[in-house]
């Protein structure tokens, strides 16, 4: 079983889009796709497009699936306002004092875009398995939801809800509150392996090392949250990938067939959620595409190497 793992990374998910295109063009055809945070959004779009092709055309052309995701980003995500709106200081102060804090950013634009571009029926009937991770911040539990779950789209939106910056998402009659799955896992490879994956491609949005941010202002609330999150997410994704690499090595030593390909930036990606343009998005997509092609080529060489 082949699994495509799409990690978190906020707006750096543009890099992931380019890498996805490279992976799918290289002939990798996933049976299952797993996502967290921006990876939850990208994975849901991919499974929706694959399902649409399977229903309408009776076949899936994966290179087209990847290209549709790329076109979606270019068309819909070109400026900060396409993701979220900055709440007024007055409203933020009043709601905080009244214990009604609902995030610094209003993600309504992103929520509307996602809902307009995926369909529950297609997701439920897609031949490609899909799971997205979100954290129940009441219990602390990481939940992986599939399109068969009643409130699946709420889980997707919750997975992409940046802690402290965006509002938590209530789900279900009990009104449990959910947020970014990246609080627990950034690259959801464990779940894929538990579900039977034996050939895994991980696309992370963070390099192994964190970048030194010159001119960083800790007095800017959004910048501070983003910086703290980057540092935390960087360590979590490193742990996730290290676990996957160790698992693959142990499996091979035991004589089990396990293939693992990791695609991640060679250098830290620099992109500000508050200040980015269409050119910035295109730059990261191209970077992801180039590094994705290189990683898939290396993987092919290793797999074809005589024992």
mmCIF file of N, CA and C in Angstrom, residues 17-92:
data_model
loop_
_atom_site.group_PDB
_atom_site.id
_atom_site.type_symbol
_atom_site.label_atom_id
_atom_site.label_comp_id
_atom_site.label_asym_id
_atom_site.label_seq_id
_atom_site.Cartn_x
_atom_site.Cartn_y
_atom_site.Cartn_z
ATOM 1 N N UNK A 17 2.931 21.888 -2.409
ATOM 2 C CA UNK A 17 2.189 21.782 -3.664
ATOM 3 C C UNK A 17 3.118 21.438 -4.825
ATOM 4 N N UNK A 18 4.261 22.132 -4.905
ATOM 5 C CA UNK A 18 5.221 21.843 -5.957
ATOM 6 C C UNK A 18 5.795 20.448 -5.829
ATOM 7 N N UNK A 19 6.099 20.038 -4.587
ATOM 8 C CA UNK A 19 6.649 18.700 -4.355
ATOM 9 C C UNK A 19 5.632 17.618 -4.716
ATOM 10 N N UNK A 20 4.359 17.848 -4.403
ATOM 11 C CA UNK A 20 3.302 16.898 -4.770
ATOM 12 C C UNK A 20 3.271 16.704 -6.278
ATOM 13 N N UNK A 21 3.359 17.801 -7.012
ATOM 14 C CA UNK A 21 3.338 17.706 -8.468
ATOM 15 C C UNK A 21 4.500 16.848 -8.971
ATOM 16 N N UNK A 22 5.681 17.058 -8.396
ATOM 17 C CA UNK A 22 6.858 16.279 -8.798
ATOM 18 C C UNK A 22 6.662 14.799 -8.483
ATOM 19 N N UNK A 23 6.136 14.500 -7.309
ATOM 20 C CA UNK A 23 5.921 13.104 -6.894
ATOM 21 C C UNK A 23 4.948 12.400 -7.827
ATOM 22 N N UNK A 24 3.845 13.055 -8.131
ATOM 23 C CA UNK A 24 2.822 12.431 -8.965
ATOM 24 C C UNK A 24 3.276 12.312 -10.417
ATOM 25 N N UNK A 25 4.031 13.291 -10.898
ATOM 26 C CA UNK A 25 4.578 13.210 -12.247
ATOM 27 C C UNK A 25 5.591 12.072 -12.369
ATOM 28 N N UNK A 26 6.227 11.737 -11.258
ATOM 29 C CA UNK A 26 7.247 10.690 -11.261
ATOM 30 C C UNK A 26 6.645 9.286 -11.295
ATOM 31 N N UNK A 27 5.328 9.209 -11.261
ATOM 32 C CA UNK A 27 4.661 7.916 -11.366
ATOM 33 C C UNK A 27 4.177 7.325 -10.063
ATOM 34 N N UNK A 28 4.332 8.051 -8.966
ATOM 35 C CA UNK A 28 3.853 7.554 -7.669
ATOM 36 C C UNK A 28 2.335 7.707 -7.610
ATOM 37 N N UNK A 29 1.638 6.598 -7.335
ATOM 38 C CA UNK A 29 0.172 6.609 -7.296
ATOM 39 C C UNK A 29 -0.281 6.153 -5.910
ATOM 40 N N UNK A 30 -0.598 7.092 -5.040
ATOM 41 C CA UNK A 30 -0.949 6.727 -3.661
ATOM 42 C C UNK A 30 -2.298 6.032 -3.545
ATOM 43 N N UNK A 31 -2.348 5.073 -2.628
ATOM 44 C CA UNK A 31 -3.617 4.433 -2.276
ATOM 45 C C UNK A 31 -4.289 5.189 -1.143
ATOM 46 N N UNK A 32 -3.480 5.931 -0.377
ATOM 47 C CA UNK A 32 -3.980 6.655 0.783
ATOM 48 C C UNK A 32 -3.206 7.964 0.936
ATOM 49 N N UNK A 33 -3.871 9.002 1.398
ATOM 50 C CA UNK A 33 -3.232 10.297 1.614
ATOM 51 C C UNK A 33 -3.606 10.781 3.017
ATOM 52 N N UNK A 34 -2.588 11.211 3.764
ATOM 53 C CA UNK A 34 -2.777 11.668 5.140
ATOM 54 C C UNK A 34 -2.269 13.102 5.262
ATOM 55 N N UNK A 35 -2.997 13.944 5.995
ATOM 56 C CA UNK A 35 -2.586 15.329 6.110
ATOM 57 C C UNK A 35 -2.853 15.939 7.467
ATOM 58 N N UNK A 36 -2.008 16.889 7.808
ATOM 59 C CA UNK A 36 -2.159 17.674 9.030
ATOM 60 C C UNK A 36 -1.966 19.137 8.672
ATOM 61 N N UNK A 37 -2.790 20.016 9.258
ATOM 62 C CA UNK A 37 -2.679 21.458 9.051
ATOM 63 C C UNK A 37 -2.860 21.793 7.570
ATOM 64 N N UNK A 38 -1.923 22.522 6.964
ATOM 65 C CA UNK A 38 -2.062 22.809 5.534
ATOM 66 C C UNK A 38 -2.045 21.514 4.737
ATOM 67 N N UNK A 39 -1.380 20.493 5.267
ATOM 68 C CA UNK A 39 -1.395 19.189 4.616
ATOM 69 C C UNK A 39 -2.782 18.575 4.598
ATOM 70 N N UNK A 40 -3.607 18.898 5.594
ATOM 71 C CA UNK A 40 -4.992 18.416 5.606
ATOM 72 C C UNK A 40 -5.784 19.058 4.467
ATOM 73 N N UNK A 41 -5.536 20.335 4.224
ATOM 74 C CA UNK A 41 -6.211 21.024 3.124
ATOM 75 C C UNK A 41 -5.773 20.448 1.783
ATOM 76 N N UNK A 42 -4.455 20.306 1.607
ATOM 77 C CA UNK A 42 -3.939 19.790 0.338
ATOM 78 C C UNK A 42 -4.376 18.346 0.096
ATOM 79 N N UNK A 43 -4.349 17.529 1.131
ATOM 80 C CA UNK A 43 -4.738 16.127 0.963
ATOM 81 C C UNK A 43 -6.223 16.004 0.625
ATOM 82 N N UNK A 44 -7.049 16.830 1.249
ATOM 83 C CA UNK A 44 -8.485 16.791 0.962
ATOM 84 C C UNK A 44 -8.759 17.199 -0.475
ATOM 85 N N UNK A 45 -8.068 18.230 -0.956
ATOM 86 C CA UNK A 45 -8.249 18.650 -2.351
ATOM 87 C C UNK A 45 -7.807 17.534 -3.298
ATOM 88 N N UNK A 46 -6.677 16.907 -3.023
ATOM 89 C CA UNK A 46 -6.161 15.845 -3.897
ATOM 90 C C UNK A 46 -7.128 14.666 -3.975
ATOM 91 N N UNK A 47 -7.637 14.233 -2.836
ATOM 92 C CA UNK A 47 -8.555 13.090 -2.821
ATOM 93 C C UNK A 47 -9.872 13.458 -3.492
ATOM 94 N N UNK A 48 -10.299 14.703 -3.338
ATOM 95 C CA UNK A 48 -11.509 15.161 -4.002
ATOM 96 C C UNK A 48 -11.338 15.121 -5.523
ATOM 97 N N UNK A 49 -10.196 15.617 -6.017
ATOM 98 C CA UNK A 49 -9.955 15.627 -7.459
ATOM 99 C C UNK A 49 -9.792 14.200 -7.998
ATOM 100 N N UNK A 50 -9.073 13.351 -7.248
ATOM 101 C CA UNK A 50 -8.929 11.963 -7.678
ATOM 102 C C UNK A 50 -10.288 11.268 -7.717
ATOM 103 N N UNK A 51 -11.122 11.542 -6.723
ATOM 104 C CA UNK A 51 -12.460 10.958 -6.687
ATOM 105 C C UNK A 51 -13.323 11.449 -7.826
ATOM 106 N N UNK A 52 -13.216 12.735 -8.128
ATOM 107 C CA UNK A 52 -13.991 13.287 -9.249
ATOM 108 C C UNK A 52 -13.618 12.592 -10.551
ATOM 109 N N UNK A 53 -12.312 12.415 -10.778
ATOM 110 C CA UNK A 53 -11.875 11.735 -12.000
ATOM 111 C C UNK A 53 -12.371 10.289 -12.029
ATOM 112 N N UNK A 54 -12.276 9.611 -10.894
ATOM 113 C CA UNK A 54 -12.705 8.214 -10.834
ATOM 114 C C UNK A 54 -14.193 8.070 -11.140
ATOM 115 N N UNK A 55 -14.995 9.023 -10.651
ATOM 116 C CA UNK A 55 -16.447 8.974 -10.871
ATOM 117 C C UNK A 55 -16.805 9.372 -12.298
ATOM 118 N N UNK A 56 -16.208 10.459 -12.782
ATOM 119 C CA UNK A 56 -16.602 11.000 -14.089
ATOM 120 C C UNK A 56 -15.875 10.341 -15.254
ATOM 121 N N UNK A 57 -14.616 9.977 -15.054
ATOM 122 C CA UNK A 57 -13.805 9.482 -16.165
ATOM 123 C C UNK A 57 -13.398 8.022 -16.004
ATOM 124 N N UNK A 58 -13.762 7.418 -14.866
ATOM 125 C CA UNK A 58 -13.489 6.000 -14.593
ATOM 126 C C UNK A 58 -12.001 5.681 -14.499
ATOM 127 N N UNK A 59 -11.175 6.707 -14.339
ATOM 128 C CA UNK A 59 -9.732 6.510 -14.192
ATOM 129 C C UNK A 59 -9.135 7.750 -13.543
ATOM 130 N N UNK A 60 -7.980 7.573 -12.904
ATOM 131 C CA UNK A 60 -7.308 8.701 -12.251
ATOM 132 C C UNK A 60 -6.005 8.995 -12.972
ATOM 133 N N UNK A 61 -5.846 10.212 -13.441
ATOM 134 C CA UNK A 61 -4.596 10.652 -14.041
ATOM 135 C C UNK A 61 -3.895 11.523 -12.997
ATOM 136 N N UNK A 62 -2.926 10.937 -12.291
ATOM 137 C CA UNK A 62 -2.357 11.586 -11.129
ATOM 138 C C UNK A 62 -1.606 12.871 -11.451
ATOM 139 N N UNK A 63 -0.974 12.951 -12.600
ATOM 140 C CA UNK A 63 -0.280 14.198 -12.946
ATOM 141 C C UNK A 63 -1.268 15.350 -13.061
ATOM 142 N N UNK A 64 -2.475 15.050 -13.543
ATOM 143 C CA UNK A 64 -3.525 16.071 -13.629
ATOM 144 C C UNK A 64 -4.041 16.440 -12.249
ATOM 145 N N UNK A 65 -4.142 15.449 -11.371
ATOM 146 C CA UNK A 65 -4.572 15.713 -9.994
ATOM 147 C C UNK A 65 -3.626 16.719 -9.345
ATOM 148 N N UNK A 66 -2.319 16.498 -9.489
ATOM 149 C CA UNK A 66 -1.336 17.414 -8.919
ATOM 150 C C UNK A 66 -1.404 18.793 -9.536
ATOM 151 N N UNK A 67 -1.616 18.834 -10.836
ATOM 152 C CA UNK A 67 -1.690 20.127 -11.513
ATOM 153 C C UNK A 67 -2.919 20.919 -11.064
ATOM 154 N N UNK A 68 -4.019 20.229 -10.799
ATOM 155 C CA UNK A 68 -5.224 20.914 -10.319
ATOM 156 C C UNK A 68 -4.986 21.558 -8.958
ATOM 157 N N UNK A 69 -4.227 20.872 -8.101
ATOM 158 C CA UNK A 69 -3.889 21.455 -6.796
ATOM 159 C C UNK A 69 -3.036 22.699 -6.988
ATOM 160 N N UNK A 70 -2.071 22.618 -7.883
ATOM 161 C CA UNK A 70 -1.212 23.768 -8.167
ATOM 162 C C UNK A 70 -2.041 24.942 -8.673
ATOM 163 N N UNK A 71 -2.945 24.672 -9.589
ATOM 164 C CA UNK A 71 -3.805 25.736 -10.140
ATOM 165 C C UNK A 71 -4.701 26.331 -9.064
ATOM 166 N N UNK A 72 -5.157 25.487 -8.158
ATOM 167 C CA UNK A 72 -5.998 25.964 -7.061
ATOM 168 C C UNK A 72 -5.250 26.997 -6.224
ATOM 169 N N UNK A 73 -4.000 26.706 -5.891
ATOM 170 C CA UNK A 73 -3.207 27.640 -5.092
ATOM 171 C C UNK A 73 -2.953 28.938 -5.848
ATOM 172 N N UNK A 74 -2.540 28.830 -7.081
ATOM 173 C CA UNK A 74 -2.238 30.034 -7.865
ATOM 174 C C UNK A 74 -3.467 30.933 -7.993
ATOM 175 N N UNK A 75 -4.624 30.318 -8.146
ATOM 176 C CA UNK A 75 -5.866 31.068 -8.359
ATOM 177 C C UNK A 75 -6.421 31.662 -7.066
ATOM 178 N N UNK A 76 -6.303 30.912 -5.965
ATOM 179 C CA UNK A 76 -7.026 31.287 -4.748
ATOM 180 C C UNK A 76 -6.181 31.828 -3.608
ATOM 181 N N UNK A 77 -4.860 31.633 -3.658
ATOM 182 C CA UNK A 77 -4.026 32.058 -2.527
ATOM 183 C C UNK A 77 -2.894 32.934 -3.042
ATOM 184 N N UNK A 78 -3.150 34.230 -3.081
ATOM 185 C CA UNK A 78 -2.178 35.164 -3.649
ATOM 186 C C UNK A 78 -1.813 36.296 -2.699
ATOM 187 N N UNK A 79 -2.537 36.409 -1.580
ATOM 188 C CA UNK A 79 -2.294 37.492 -0.625
ATOM 189 C C UNK A 79 -2.840 37.069 0.737
ATOM 190 N N UNK A 80 -2.379 37.707 1.814
ATOM 191 C CA UNK A 80 -2.816 37.300 3.161
ATOM 192 C C UNK A 80 -4.332 37.280 3.341
ATOM 193 N N UNK A 81 -5.030 38.216 2.700
ATOM 194 C CA UNK A 81 -6.483 38.292 2.866
ATOM 195 C C UNK A 81 -7.211 37.082 2.284
ATOM 196 N N UNK A 82 -6.530 36.306 1.439
ATOM 197 C CA UNK A 82 -7.136 35.088 0.909
ATOM 198 C C UNK A 82 -7.159 33.981 1.951
ATOM 199 N N UNK A 83 -6.325 34.132 2.984
ATOM 200 C CA UNK A 83 -6.255 33.141 4.056
ATOM 201 C C UNK A 83 -7.104 33.562 5.253
ATOM 202 N N UNK A 84 -6.867 34.775 5.724
ATOM 203 C CA UNK A 84 -7.555 35.237 6.935
ATOM 204 C C UNK A 84 -7.513 36.754 7.014
ATOM 205 N N UNK A 85 -8.444 37.292 7.773
ATOM 206 C CA UNK A 85 -8.526 38.737 7.986
ATOM 207 C C UNK A 85 -8.075 39.061 9.408
ATOM 208 N N UNK A 86 -7.297 40.095 9.553
ATOM 209 C CA UNK A 86 -6.820 40.514 10.870
ATOM 210 C C UNK A 86 -7.953 41.202 11.618
ATOM 211 N N UNK A 87 -8.261 40.715 12.799
ATOM 212 C CA UNK A 87 -9.343 41.314 13.578
ATOM 213 C C UNK A 87 -8.899 42.676 14.114
ATOM 214 N N UNK A 88 -9.847 43.572 14.312
ATOM 215 C CA UNK A 88 -9.523 44.896 14.820
ATOM 216 C C UNK A 88 -9.029 44.794 16.260
ATOM 217 N N UNK A 89 -8.164 45.714 16.652
ATOM 218 C CA UNK A 89 -7.632 45.702 18.014
ATOM 219 C C UNK A 89 -8.740 45.892 19.041
ATOM 220 N N UNK A 90 -9.711 46.721 18.690
ATOM 221 C CA UNK A 90 -10.802 46.975 19.635
ATOM 222 C C UNK A 90 -11.617 45.709 19.884
ATOM 223 N N UNK A 91 -11.989 45.035 18.782
ATOM 224 C CA UNK A 91 -12.779 43.810 18.921
ATOM 225 C C UNK A 91 -11.987 42.739 19.659
ATOM 226 N N UNK A 92 -10.704 42.642 19.345
ATOM 227 C CA UNK A 92 -9.850 41.655 19.992
ATOM 228 C C UNK A 92 -9.766 41.904 21.493
#
